[in-house]
Each structure stands twice: as structure tokens, then as C-alpha cells.
XYZ file of C-alpha atoms in Angstrom:
720
model
C -2.812 24.635 0.433
C 0.875 23.879 0.221
C 2.720 21.845 2.839
C 6.260 20.591 3.006
C 7.114 17.132 4.197
C 8.772 17.397 7.569
C 11.336 14.754 6.727
C 12.519 16.630 3.694
C 12.542 19.920 5.530
C 15.015 18.662 8.102
C 17.485 17.632 5.422
C 16.866 20.818 3.447
C 17.765 22.794 6.547
C 21.057 20.939 6.793
C 22.121 21.383 3.181
C 20.921 24.944 2.772
C 22.610 26.039 5.997
C 19.524 27.823 7.280
C 19.913 29.931 10.373
C 18.701 28.933 13.761
C 15.663 31.168 13.271
C 14.592 29.031 10.347
C 14.594 25.893 12.449
C 11.874 26.787 14.871
C 9.531 23.968 15.688
C 5.960 24.501 16.775
C 4.131 21.832 18.725
C 0.454 21.107 18.276
C -0.548 18.710 21.023
C -3.943 17.976 19.568
C -2.629 17.013 16.175
C 0.482 15.423 17.633
C 2.659 16.783 14.845
C 5.522 19.225 14.300
C 5.703 22.044 11.801
C 8.940 23.683 10.715
C 9.132 27.239 9.487
C 9.151 27.306 5.700
C 11.117 30.532 5.085
C 13.821 30.395 2.418
C 12.744 26.938 1.238
C 11.454 27.920 -2.186
C 14.879 27.859 -3.862
C 16.088 24.645 -2.266
C 16.909 21.911 -4.801
C 15.651 19.369 -2.267
C 12.328 21.068 -1.751
C 9.519 18.534 -1.774
C 5.883 19.484 -1.534
C 2.637 17.695 -0.939
C 0.252 18.927 -3.592
C -3.283 19.554 -2.464
C -6.297 18.987 -4.720
C -9.802 20.399 -4.808
C -12.604 18.804 -2.838
C -16.063 18.392 -4.338
C -19.262 19.103 -2.411
C -22.728 18.456 -3.860
C -25.742 20.330 -2.571
C -28.622 17.877 -2.347
C -32.284 18.746 -1.929
C -33.373 15.577 -0.185
C -36.865 14.555 -1.267
C -36.713 10.795 -0.816
C -40.091 9.115 -0.294
C -40.252 5.997 1.857
C -42.863 3.289 1.339
C -43.892 1.010 4.199
C -43.301 -2.690 3.682
C -46.432 -4.828 4.017
C -46.348 -7.531 6.671
C -46.421 -10.281 4.034
C -43.763 -8.449 1.981
C -46.066 -8.612 -1.048
C -45.294 -5.075 -2.178
C -41.599 -5.796 -2.732
C -41.646 -5.915 -6.521
C -38.772 -8.335 -7.114
C -38.985 -10.511 -4.001
C -39.314 -13.712 -6.069
C -35.760 -13.244 -7.288
C -34.614 -13.961 -3.733
C -37.327 -16.195 -2.287
C -39.314 -18.122 -4.881
C -40.152 -21.560 -3.572
C -38.454 -21.215 -0.199
C -40.454 -20.013 2.770
C -39.159 -16.709 4.083
C -37.865 -17.161 7.649
C -39.663 -15.134 10.297
C -36.388 -13.515 11.349
C -35.884 -12.215 7.805
C -39.415 -10.814 7.679
C -38.943 -9.147 11.036
C -35.766 -7.367 9.982
C -37.083 -6.350 6.569
C -40.218 -4.805 8.084
C -38.517 -3.208 11.085
C -35.111 -2.170 9.723
C -35.398 -2.435 5.954
C -32.317 -4.659 5.754
C -30.492 -7.666 7.168
C -27.111 -9.338 6.668
C -26.694 -13.032 5.895
C -23.426 -14.254 7.416
C -23.835 -17.893 6.389
C -21.030 -17.563 3.849
C -18.505 -15.042 2.636
C -17.175 -13.906 -0.728
C -13.473 -13.700 -1.503
C -14.008 -10.206 -2.904
C -17.036 -7.871 -2.587
C -17.524 -7.358 -6.331
C -18.338 -11.063 -6.691
C -21.734 -10.418 -5.076
C -22.608 -8.008 -7.887
C -21.487 -10.509 -10.508
C -23.640 -13.220 -8.906
C -26.549 -10.771 -8.856
C -26.186 -10.104 -12.575
C -26.111 -13.837 -13.266
C -29.197 -14.481 -11.090
C -31.160 -11.393 -12.225
C -31.001 -9.805 -8.779
C -30.862 -6.057 -8.259
C -27.612 -4.574 -7.015
C -27.474 -2.564 -3.841
C -24.149 -0.807 -4.326
C -22.545 -0.416 -0.906
C -20.004 2.045 0.376
C -18.227 -1.053 1.719
C -17.419 -2.241 -1.789
C -15.958 1.136 -2.702
C -13.817 1.613 0.397
C -12.572 -1.959 0.036
C -11.532 -1.141 -3.516
C -9.642 1.817 -2.055
C -7.891 -0.551 0.371
C -6.953 -2.785 -2.585
C -5.523 0.241 -4.355
C -3.611 1.420 -1.270
C -2.179 -1.971 -0.381
C -1.111 -2.850 -3.912
C 0.253 0.598 -4.726
C 2.364 0.393 -1.582
C 3.448 -3.158 -2.448
C 4.549 -2.239 -5.979
C 6.460 0.818 -4.816
C 8.201 -1.246 -2.144
C 9.145 -4.119 -4.434
C 9.918 -2.247 -7.648
C 11.346 1.021 -6.292
C 12.339 0.867 -2.648
C 14.001 -2.554 -2.436
C 16.583 -1.817 -5.175
C 17.221 1.556 -3.566
C 17.687 0.082 -0.091
C 20.003 -2.624 -1.425
C 22.232 0.136 -2.737
C 21.763 2.107 0.473
C 22.797 -0.820 2.677
C 25.819 -1.631 0.522
C 27.148 1.918 0.660
C 26.391 2.281 4.367
C 28.320 -0.945 4.954
C 31.360 0.473 3.163
C 31.236 3.614 5.279
C 30.751 1.551 8.438
C 33.875 -0.491 7.626
C 35.806 2.741 7.161
C 34.505 4.173 10.448
C 35.388 0.991 12.328
C 38.893 1.028 10.867
C 39.514 4.682 11.679
C 38.027 4.637 15.182
C 40.651 4.855 17.937
C 38.529 6.069 20.838
C 37.014 3.046 22.622
C 33.468 4.445 22.781
C 33.559 5.500 19.133
C 35.011 2.092 18.196
C 32.177 0.242 19.948
C 29.557 2.494 18.329
C 31.089 1.943 14.890
C 31.101 -1.804 15.566
C 27.348 -1.848 16.231
C 26.691 0.007 12.982
C 28.946 -2.387 11.114
C 27.166 -5.468 12.482
C 23.797 -3.915 11.611
C 24.618 -3.222 7.965
C 26.448 -6.524 7.582
C 23.287 -8.246 8.840
C 21.437 -6.250 6.193
C 23.693 -7.765 3.537
C 22.860 -11.255 4.798
C 19.129 -10.484 4.638
C 19.494 -9.185 1.086
C 21.536 -12.215 0.050
C 19.281 -14.567 2.052
C 22.303 -16.666 3.032
C 25.404 -16.726 5.220
C 27.865 -16.377 2.362
C 30.041 -13.317 1.955
C 29.171 -11.355 -1.156
C 31.266 -8.898 -3.133
C 29.833 -6.188 -0.888
C 31.183 -7.573 2.370
C 34.491 -9.239 1.536
C 36.286 -6.601 3.614
C 34.359 -7.427 6.801
C 36.623 -9.153 9.313
C 35.765 -12.579 10.701
C 34.587 -11.418 14.138
C 32.069 -8.971 12.689
C 30.898 -11.471 10.076
C 30.306 -14.121 12.743
C 28.333 -11.705 14.919
C 26.228 -10.655 11.920
C 25.718 -14.320 11.003
C 24.478 -15.049 14.520
C 22.172 -12.049 14.286
C 20.788 -13.324 10.972
C 20.175 -16.722 12.597
C 18.329 -14.968 15.419
C 16.121 -13.251 12.844
C 15.347 -16.570 11.187
C 14.527 -18.150 14.560
C 11.736 -15.642 15.355
C 12.392 -16.210 19.078
C 13.239 -13.926 21.987
C 17.042 -13.811 22.210
C 19.884 -11.418 22.986
C 20.768 -9.066 20.133
C 24.283 -9.228 18.719
C 23.967 -5.559 17.828
C 22.649 -3.911 20.973
C 23.342 -6.637 23.520
C 19.759 -6.248 24.759
C 16.895 -8.758 24.912
C 15.152 -8.724 21.543
C 11.818 -10.136 20.334
C 12.696 -11.606 16.948
C 9.086 -12.694 16.335
C 8.733 -9.175 14.939
C 10.651 -10.446 11.908
C 7.918 -12.987 11.104
C 6.863 -11.892 7.628
C 3.259 -10.691 7.667
C 0.916 -8.492 5.662
C 1.365 -8.421 1.890
C 5.074 -9.129 2.347
C 4.464 -12.903 2.139
C 3.648 -12.583 -1.565
C 7.227 -12.765 -2.908
C 10.790 -13.419 -1.815
C 11.764 -9.831 -2.593
C 8.961 -8.491 -0.405
C 10.095 -10.785 2.408
C 13.590 -9.321 2.130
C 12.174 -5.806 2.090
C 10.120 -6.533 5.203
C 13.039 -7.929 7.181
C 15.453 -5.229 6.038
C 13.026 -2.557 7.211
C 12.526 -4.385 10.485
C 16.297 -4.438 10.902
C 16.433 -0.678 10.400
C 13.449 0.097 12.638
C 13.649 -2.446 15.461
C 17.306 -1.913 16.289
C 16.639 0.935 18.658
C 19.581 2.799 20.118
C 18.125 4.370 23.246
C 19.422 7.784 24.237
C 19.283 6.846 27.905
C 19.869 3.682 29.915
C 18.219 3.833 33.333
C 18.200 7.651 33.227
C 21.885 7.799 32.245
C 22.913 9.082 28.820
C 24.193 6.360 26.518
C 27.062 8.211 24.861
C 27.860 5.299 22.580
C 24.374 5.188 21.097
C 24.402 8.930 20.420
C 27.809 8.602 18.755
C 26.580 5.668 16.657
C 23.612 7.693 15.454
C 25.912 10.576 14.517
C 28.210 8.229 12.601
C 25.334 6.829 10.534
C 23.956 10.314 9.950
C 27.370 11.618 8.867
C 27.619 8.924 6.214
C 24.206 9.763 4.780
C 24.942 13.494 4.777
C 28.329 13.223 3.077
C 27.036 11.088 0.182
C 24.608 12.761 -2.214
C 23.287 9.436 -3.533
C 22.621 8.134 -0.023
C 20.872 11.380 0.884
C 18.613 11.109 -2.148
C 17.757 7.468 -1.458
C 16.922 8.241 2.127
C 14.798 11.241 1.145
C 12.957 9.306 -1.555
C 12.105 6.382 0.709
C 11.357 8.170 3.970
C 9.589 11.112 2.320
C 7.288 8.880 0.288
C 6.489 6.782 3.355
C 5.675 9.955 5.265
C 3.075 10.700 2.565
C 1.724 7.151 2.359
C 1.762 6.441 6.088
C 2.951 8.998 8.644
C 6.047 10.600 10.096
C 8.058 9.127 12.937
C 8.295 10.732 16.360
C 11.586 9.052 17.278
C 15.102 10.210 16.347
C 16.355 9.350 12.864
C 19.140 10.604 10.570
C 16.674 13.362 9.665
C 16.768 14.662 13.239
C 20.394 13.841 14.017
C 21.514 15.772 10.931
C 20.630 18.971 12.758
C 23.008 18.156 15.611
C 25.789 16.915 13.365
C 25.699 20.111 11.337
C 25.560 22.250 14.465
C 28.349 20.621 16.478
C 30.635 18.686 14.113
C 32.290 19.399 10.802
C 31.509 16.793 8.121
C 35.194 16.122 7.507
C 36.280 16.054 11.148
C 38.041 13.171 12.818
C 35.321 10.752 13.938
C 37.129 10.223 17.244
C 36.194 13.797 18.134
C 32.546 12.744 18.279
C 33.170 11.599 21.842
C 32.748 15.084 23.256
C 30.847 14.565 26.507
C 29.637 18.161 26.805
C 28.240 18.191 23.280
C 26.751 14.715 23.644
C 25.041 15.806 26.852
C 23.492 18.786 25.055
C 22.233 16.507 22.283
C 20.947 13.930 24.749
C 19.150 16.507 26.853
C 17.528 17.980 23.750
C 16.390 14.585 22.458
C 15.045 13.753 25.892
C 12.676 16.724 25.624
C 10.935 15.400 22.510
C 7.227 14.794 23.055
C 6.771 11.054 22.543
C 3.223 9.747 22.386
C 3.856 6.060 21.625
C 5.664 4.081 24.337
C 7.092 7.375 25.553
C 7.761 5.894 28.987
C 10.577 3.869 27.410
C 12.374 7.017 26.283
C 13.639 8.310 22.966
C 15.825 6.263 20.660
C 17.590 6.441 17.316
C 16.894 4.068 14.428
C 17.984 4.159 10.797
C 14.343 4.217 9.646
C 12.252 4.368 12.819
C 8.694 3.161 12.593
C 5.976 5.702 12.006
C 3.676 7.197 14.612
C 0.136 6.760 13.219
C -2.549 8.905 14.769
C -4.603 5.978 16.068
C -1.562 4.471 17.769
C -0.917 7.791 19.491
C -4.508 7.820 20.700
C -4.432 4.169 21.692
C -1.298 4.605 23.793
C -3.313 6.888 26.063
C -6.134 4.338 26.296
C -4.071 1.578 27.897
C -2.846 1.354 31.458
C 0.908 1.029 31.050
C 1.162 -0.500 34.500
C 4.389 -0.118 36.421
C 2.786 -0.557 39.823
C 1.237 -3.950 39.266
C -0.815 -5.677 36.567
C -2.386 -3.442 33.947
C -6.032 -2.572 34.588
C -6.496 -1.757 30.879
C -4.024 -4.000 29.006
C -5.349 -3.593 25.456
C -7.352 -1.199 23.359
C -10.303 -2.077 21.168
C -11.382 -0.972 17.730
C -14.598 0.526 19.069
C -12.551 2.979 21.142
C -10.838 4.344 18.027
C -14.193 4.674 16.247
C -15.694 6.449 19.268
C -12.846 8.961 19.228
C -13.605 9.955 15.638
C -17.255 10.561 16.457
C -19.098 7.261 15.981
C -21.943 7.437 18.515
C -22.720 3.723 18.338
C -19.124 2.946 19.221
C -19.280 5.502 22.039
C -22.258 3.696 23.553
C -20.528 0.315 23.294
C -17.434 1.720 25.000
C -19.542 3.062 27.847
C -21.211 -0.347 28.274
C -18.012 -2.406 28.081
C -17.553 -4.230 31.396
C -13.806 -4.717 30.928
C -13.169 -1.047 30.251
C -15.149 -0.103 33.353
C -12.535 -1.866 35.498
C -10.102 1.046 35.065
C -11.365 3.902 37.194
C -9.166 6.489 35.453
C -10.579 5.660 32.017
C -13.606 8.014 31.792
C -11.527 11.147 32.368
C -8.691 9.995 30.100
C -11.100 9.092 27.311
C -13.033 12.356 27.552
C -9.860 14.448 27.448
C -8.676 12.554 24.389
C -12.110 12.789 22.786
C -11.995 16.572 23.235
C -8.535 16.677 21.617
C -9.687 14.703 18.581
C -12.838 16.796 18.197
C -10.711 19.953 18.093
C -8.246 18.786 15.456
C -7.753 21.365 12.681
C -9.941 21.013 9.607
C -7.080 19.928 7.335
C -5.655 17.391 9.794
C -6.868 14.393 7.771
C -5.444 15.811 4.529
C -1.798 15.423 5.505
C -1.203 11.847 4.327
C -3.053 8.800 3.053
C -3.122 7.030 6.410
C -5.045 9.898 7.957
C -7.204 9.961 4.843
C -8.457 6.505 5.775
C -9.855 7.960 8.988
C -11.694 10.654 7.074
C -13.449 7.801 5.241
C -14.246 5.996 8.496
C -15.753 9.194 9.908
C -18.133 9.435 6.954
C -19.721 6.054 7.721
C -21.803 7.909 10.323
C -23.576 10.135 7.764
C -27.365 10.247 7.523
C -29.991 12.657 6.248
C -32.159 12.232 9.336
C -35.799 11.331 8.811
C -35.440 12.223 5.129
C -33.104 9.272 4.597
C -34.200 5.930 3.166
C -35.809 3.854 5.919
C -32.970 1.360 6.078
C -30.625 4.168 7.151
C -32.833 5.325 10.030
C -32.282 2.688 12.710
C -29.735 1.577 15.276
C -28.929 -1.653 13.456
C -27.850 0.323 10.393
C -25.578 2.341 12.646
C -24.100 -0.905 13.959
C -23.627 -2.149 10.407
C -21.777 1.061 9.579
C -19.601 0.653 12.664
C -18.672 -2.892 11.648
C -17.860 -1.660 8.129
C -15.640 1.119 9.465
C -13.855 -1.363 11.738
C -13.258 -3.676 8.778
C -11.663 -0.809 6.888
C -9.548 0.019 9.950
C -8.335 -3.589 10.216
C -7.338 -3.463 6.538
C -5.357 -0.285 7.197
C -3.531 -1.871 10.139
C -2.669 -4.803 7.865
C -1.423 -2.605 5.041
C 0.894 -0.619 7.324
C 2.014 -3.378 9.704
C 5.659 -2.884 8.740
C 5.746 0.830 9.408
C 3.555 1.404 12.479
C 5.182 1.657 15.879
C 2.993 -0.451 18.150
C 1.283 0.600 21.335
C 3.029 -0.754 24.388
C 2.113 -1.550 28.001
C 4.227 -3.122 30.005
C -24.607 -14.414 -16.534
C -27.362 -17.526 -16.812
C -31.106 -18.103 -17.000
C -33.324 -16.884 -14.213
C -36.597 -15.178 -13.345
C -38.303 -12.563 -15.463
C -38.055 -9.857 -12.854
C -37.472 -6.147 -13.031
C -33.919 -5.228 -12.098
C -33.841 -1.874 -10.377
C -30.523 -1.099 -8.734
C -29.771 1.301 -5.892
C -26.650 3.023 -4.592
C -26.129 3.472 -0.862
C -26.498 7.276 -0.757
C -23.587 8.316 1.441
C -22.530 11.251 -0.694
C -20.038 12.697 1.778
C -18.117 9.438 1.879
C -17.923 9.314 -1.922
C -16.816 12.957 -1.984
C -14.090 12.194 0.525
C -13.008 9.203 -1.548
C -12.818 11.436 -4.623
C -10.474 13.762 -2.744
C -8.215 10.936 -1.578
C -7.979 9.376 -5.029
C -7.047 12.660 -6.687
C -4.729 13.587 -3.801
C -2.919 10.276 -4.183
C -2.742 10.382 -7.957
C -1.343 13.920 -7.956
C 1.388 13.271 -5.400
C 2.497 9.838 -6.597
C 2.602 11.114 -10.175
C 4.740 14.009 -8.973
C 7.194 11.442 -7.550
C 7.173 9.361 -10.781
C 5.850 6.352 -8.870
C 2.901 5.486 -11.135
C 3.054 3.784 -14.524
C 0.529 4.209 -17.350
C -1.562 1.212 -16.257
C -1.847 2.528 -12.728
C -2.797 5.995 -13.960
C -5.523 4.460 -16.111
C -6.788 2.496 -13.113
C -6.908 5.683 -11.059
C -8.948 7.443 -13.726
C -11.395 4.529 -13.956
C -11.807 4.413 -10.185
C -12.347 8.182 -9.982
C -14.926 7.998 -12.787
C -16.831 5.173 -11.080
C -16.903 7.046 -7.800
C -18.235 10.228 -9.458
C -20.924 8.107 -11.117
C -22.046 6.807 -7.708
C -22.254 10.382 -6.430
C -24.581 11.297 -9.300
C -26.729 8.209 -8.674
C -26.959 9.023 -4.965
C -28.033 12.596 -5.674
C -30.749 11.365 -8.046
C -32.030 8.879 -5.463
C -32.198 11.379 -2.614
C -33.858 14.001 -4.814
C -36.434 11.353 -5.810
C -35.405 11.484 -9.468
C -35.485 8.487 -11.766
C -32.203 6.838 -12.693
C -31.674 6.708 -16.434
C -31.675 3.347 -18.214
C -27.973 3.852 -18.944
C -27.220 4.427 -15.259
C -29.266 1.393 -14.203
C -27.526 -0.770 -16.806
C -24.125 0.382 -15.587
C -25.097 -0.472 -12.016
C -26.217 -3.921 -13.164
C -22.750 -4.684 -14.502
C -20.841 -2.833 -11.785
C -19.307 -6.086 -10.550
C -17.344 -6.467 -13.764
C -16.310 -2.818 -13.659
C -15.020 -3.191 -10.100
C -13.269 -6.429 -11.035
C -11.396 -4.668 -13.837
C -10.270 -1.895 -11.485
C -9.265 -4.504 -8.905
C -7.165 -6.438 -11.435
C -5.485 -3.297 -12.746
C -4.252 -2.522 -9.221
C -3.276 -6.085 -8.309
C -1.837 -7.468 -11.554
C -2.425 -5.627 -14.850
C -1.156 -8.672 -16.771
C -4.149 -10.765 -15.689
C -7.255 -10.495 -17.842
C -9.692 -11.905 -15.286
C -9.964 -12.414 -11.539
C -9.359 -16.156 -11.816
C -6.202 -15.602 -13.863
C -4.354 -14.091 -10.918
C -1.466 -16.507 -10.447
C -1.180 -15.971 -6.715
C -4.429 -17.226 -5.155
C -3.773 -15.080 -2.082
C -4.275 -12.009 -4.281
C -7.902 -13.112 -4.725
C -8.494 -13.394 -0.985
C -9.635 -10.266 0.848
C -9.162 -11.595 4.406
C -6.200 -9.915 6.120
C -4.984 -9.584 9.702
C -2.613 -7.477 11.802
C -1.281 -7.709 15.344
C -1.606 -4.324 17.013
C -0.012 -4.907 20.431
C 1.165 -7.542 22.893
C -0.842 -8.288 26.030
C 0.960 -7.331 29.266
C 0.298 -8.684 32.754
C -3.244 -7.577 33.517
C -6.328 -7.789 35.703
C -8.641 -8.803 32.840
C -7.636 -12.454 32.800
C -6.023 -12.179 29.367
C -2.981 -14.378 28.793
C 0.194 -12.355 29.149
C 2.329 -12.445 26.015
C -0.541 -13.091 23.608
C -1.034 -10.749 20.667
C -4.060 -8.550 20.104
C -5.156 -9.164 16.498
C -7.610 -7.316 14.274
C -8.796 -8.728 10.969
C -10.857 -7.949 7.902
C -12.803 -11.101 7.046
C -14.761 -12.201 4.003
C -17.617 -10.000 2.838
C -21.163 -10.975 3.815
C -24.263 -10.251 1.753
C -26.665 -7.553 2.887
C -30.273 -7.512 1.668
C -31.848 -4.056 1.576
C -35.363 -2.860 0.755
C -35.628 0.572 -0.873
C -38.195 2.731 -2.618
C -37.525 3.751 -6.200
C -39.869 5.063 -8.869
C -42.834 4.638 -6.511
C -42.180 0.941 -5.881
C -40.328 -1.164 -3.330
C -37.399 -3.301 -4.405
C -34.909 -5.545 -2.698
C -31.241 -5.328 -3.558
C -28.214 -7.270 -2.457
C -24.735 -5.938 -1.794
C -21.558 -6.840 0.122
C -20.553 -5.602 3.572
C -17.187 -5.832 5.287
C -16.665 -8.031 8.349
C -14.430 -7.373 11.337
C -12.708 -9.663 13.827
C -10.882 -8.826 17.050
C -9.216 -11.502 19.162
C -6.072 -12.642 20.961
C -3.594 -15.111 19.504
C -0.705 -16.992 21.078
C 1.468 -16.165 18.057
C 1.597 -13.341 15.542
C -0.603 -14.397 12.618
C -0.012 -13.896 8.925
C -2.885 -13.692 6.445
C -2.824 -17.392 5.518
C -3.061 -18.462 9.164
C -5.957 -16.058 9.729
C -7.788 -17.412 6.673
C -7.500 -20.960 8.002
C -9.150 -19.865 11.238
C -11.969 -18.210 9.293
C -12.572 -21.286 7.146
C -12.594 -23.485 10.244
C -15.133 -21.162 11.904
C -12.778 -20.578 14.831
C -13.556 -16.858 15.065
C -16.679 -14.796 15.619
C -17.569 -11.278 14.567
C -18.157 -8.666 17.256
C -21.215 -9.384 19.426
C -22.953 -6.116 18.509
C -23.440 -7.400 14.925
C -25.784 -10.164 16.127
C -28.722 -7.751 16.136
C -28.759 -7.501 12.331
C -26.503 -10.287 11.033
C -27.302 -13.998 11.201
C -26.916 -17.334 9.421
C -30.063 -17.621 7.352
C -29.561 -21.329 6.658
C -29.858 -22.110 10.340
C -33.291 -20.487 10.297
C -34.286 -22.466 7.209
C -33.425 -25.708 8.989
C -30.542 -26.606 6.675
């Protein structure tokens, strides 16, 4: 399957001078995406493709044999490795006998692979969880994105901003028409503010010596507003502006360059030039967008930078639904000559045609606010599109559904446990329109085309989350055949979702409403047999490797890490097949599973910092800490009693240990493995990762209530 990135296609259409017939756009409401006809694209020098890869599917003849656990647990072969001289709490016995597993939330590990390393040291069997593998994928995704941003994109955007500033100065100088002059002024202030962010000071650099004093002072004030992180009036748009959005969050706190990259992108995305003001066309904003677009189109280097950055982000994250230079290039080419007098841009009839056309765009995120232009508008992730429909945007009083919850997103992608929790949620029930809205959206998601989740890596995450619901019915291991296991899987999927929201916090347009001595025990390891999830992970890893390699964005160390990760994942598939077919794992396979913690640690380090030789050698301690958080929307006035203005936060916490009983080689064993944890709460301020970690260490937050049926603090039951 071959698909062209929409962003690149727009620009290709401009440069190749394709006819109107080649610019047809087809809407797919279920997928929420646009497709552009691909005729005559093959010879374009700017053609950019997403390369598909093969998917693997293993046929498994499930023949797993369960063994009942005795009431005194005496037939668990290696139980003494876990409980030797300590009495086993009744709650533990109850869960082992009834469910075949339990989770101990009395403490958390900084990284999941540490549990396996502790197991090896204490002669405990490993239960290799899907959680540990999908978390490793999150580590790969987050750190690949971080390295591309810091090493590739920031230098490119520095050059981009500098050149755009030069063109903006020229436009401002040449503008005679008052409306064009004012539009050019806004662009000039924006890119001058970008120079101040890049320089991290209020001193004129070689790049902005030509900026006059008035513009420099306005840009300086704007930079001060950004540093204040308060709600103030923008010096660019003249509108009220929430500068708390510039608070550096996500992985962007890890270096000064990443902080600059974060704020520069926020500058480009949060300065929104709305096409309409109170239902009246804003001619100046349309002109300003055409000016910026003209400057990108006329400069080959700027065009390439823009394509490289935006196109790669479209692959890593998602496309935008709002107007950008990509979209405005169509209108500029159609109505204005590239070398024309910029004062001729103020053609009311043409501007009205453009405005009317832009006003017809189907906007799924905060669409009630109208369309706008931004230099690099934020992306429109699929879950944000869904979530926008799940909140009551108000308008006629306080919102009856002010926020959305993680369980709603999981229910939409088919998680039945989440569906039940949504139906039982007392807050959600307060909105009488919700059942119909949710069902309509659920039907849309169910009918998405088969390849929908193959378009980019962000959607690929959701294909992983969907696979957490897999079972083999009554042929599955006992621990997989109960409601508590389903709840555990839901919590794991939510943890992965929170990590995704953290990794893409900069780009997502938010939803809006208004070894040592031990016991001589047999070590017999087991892999959580979710083959479809591992197969999906194999696809995503190869899909990513192929496309990032094609863009020359991976170095040799990263390629090696990819290969090691892919090999480990294929190994877990083979182990899972053997388990389900009731075959015996080879000694070599069991030995590899015993030391899997070290193998995962090496993959982890190669993604985070290849120069480090061990986990504890990572210079930045935050790189060793898995807990991350993201704000996903702001709370509006509402009928739920939530504080207006607070931020809805979702977080991935520290991993807890899960103890699982499984049958292997005709015996029962207990294994231990890590599971992800999920937090959802409101905060007065936007939180960064460090602030979230403090709250976790101070026990200020609780996991979702539905986890209480299988997860508990074992030390409380031991009387410690």
C-alpha cells in the first residue's frame, strides 16, 4: 500500500502546477481525514511517500492446559521464592485462587525492566508482560521524537525563523495599503519574537538588527508575556492569550535547546489568525497568512525546511485540520502571482472567496470557534476529534459534560470493560444527550477502514491499545479469563494512552469547551501470550524504521536498537505460541527470559542515551523516571462541581508488580512482572513531569477506582 503525505501533496500541487481536476478532495467523515487525488505525482521532485511494511500473523492451535490452584497454594512449585517465612495474606490467597493473579501497589519501579532484574537477583520467575513491551515502545517513540526535534528540527527552524524574519521586514517596508501594512506588522512581531526565544534574551542579534524600535519593543513585550506564563493581551493579535501554554512540559524540560524548540513551536501554533471575527471576515488575517505563505513558496530552502518538519510530524503524530501555509499555498497560486505587488493582496472579492472556502472546512476540534491560520498549526489527533464530541461545549449555560475521561476513549476502540464503566459513571449520566452522541461516535469508530491505524505512529498507538482486549476464550490461561484481568488490561491501555498524550503534548490541539544468593528453586518463566499485540508491535517497529530511515533520521546506533527491539518482540511471539500450544520452552528460551531485564535495559539505554553503558550512568536522572503527565483540556463552567479553570491531567505512574500463577510443563508456577499505572485528576496549574512525580512520591494521587478489585498494598495486609 502506498500513500502520500497530505502535507507534501499540497505543496507538490503548487509547484507542479497541477490542474484543478488534480486537486479534488474527498472527505471521509468516519476517519476524519482528507485524501487528495494522486494523479501526475510520480514525477514530482517533492514526492514523499509513506512506505508500508508487511504484517505478520501466526496461526496458533491453542491447547493450553490449566491446573487448579489448591486452597493452601501447595501445588505452586516455586511459591517459597515469594513467601518463605512470611504468612501469605488471605487477600493474596483469595486472588490467586479466584483470578490467578494480583497486583501489589505498595511500591513502584522507576522502569518496568527493573522488576525482571530484581527477579533474576532473587531467583524469581519472570512473567513477561505486554506492559513492559509497550512501555519500551513509548520510550522509543518519545526519545526518537526528542532526538529528531533537538538534533534536526531546531537547527532547521532557527534558519527558518531567521529567513522568515528577513522577508517579514521586507514586506513591512514595502506595504503601502493600511490593511496589508498591519498584517505584515503582525508577521514581523511574530518572527521577531521567535528570534528572542531562540536567543533566550532581549538583545538584538545579527538576525534582527534591521528591526525598528517599535517592532522590537512589541516583540520584547511579547517575549516577556511568554516568560510570565499568565493570561495577558497578545502583542501580535491584540487578543486575550493564555501564556501558561508556554510552560515547558513533556520531554522538553530535559535541555535548554528543547525548551527553545517547545516555545518556538508554541509561538507558531498558538498565534491563531482567525478567518472570521464575530461572523465577519478578517481580511487582515487572511492577508497575513498569504504573506507568510508567499515567502515560503518563493524560497526553495524555506519550502524544503517546512516540508521536512511538517511532513515528518504528520508521520510521527497527525495532520492538522486548520489552515496552514500548506493550505494557503493553493489560494496564493490560484489568485496571486508570486512576484506581484503585495499591496494587491487586499482584493476584497478574492479574499471573500478564500474566506468562504476556508469557512467550509470540516473542523472537528473546537470547530465552534471557527477556522484559523497558523504557521505550524497543532495537529488533530484522532482521540481529540472523538473527545470533542464527548464534551458539552455549553453556550447556553454551564457545561453538563465539561471533561472527557480516558475510559471513554478506550470504550470507543472496543474495550468492553471501559464501556461498562462509562455506562455506570454517575457524572456522565447527568448529560441526557450523551447516550445517543456516544453511540453514534462508537458506530463511526467501529466502521473505520481497516488501514486507518496504519497511517501514522500516533494512530499506531491505538492499534496497540485495542489489542489489550485479546483473549483465547476458555482456552486461555486461567489468569486471562476473569473480569479483573480485563480491568488490569484497561488500566495498562490507559497508562499507554497517558504516555502518548505526554509525548505529543506540543503538537496536539486540545479539546475545548467553553544477581545474589537466594533459594534453590526452579525458575520457569512465562510470557503473557497476547500474540496479536506483539504482531501489531512488530508492524509498528518495522513501519517506523522503514520510514525514518527513508528520511535519513536514524543513526547507526538507533538502527541497531530497532533491530534488537524487533528481535526481542519476535522472540516473545515464539514463546507465546509455544505456551498456548502446550509445548515446552527450550532451555535457551527460558534462560533468555530469565535475563530479559538486562536485554530490555540495553534497548532502553540505546534509545535514551547510547553513550551510557548502564541505567545508572544516565546523567539526567529524569531519563530514568518513567512517570509522565499531560494536561488534555481546561475545565469550563460546569454542573459537575469541578473548579472552572483547572486542568484535566492524565499521567503514567510508576510500574507496579503483578504476581501471576500459570501452568507450564504440567506444573503450576508463580511469576512476577511489571504493569503500567494510570492517573486521572484535575490540577490548578499545568503540571510538568517533575511536579507530577512529587505528587506521586507524596502519595497525593490515587489510581482509578476500578483497579481496587485486583490491586492493593500488600504491606497493609501484612500489618507493616
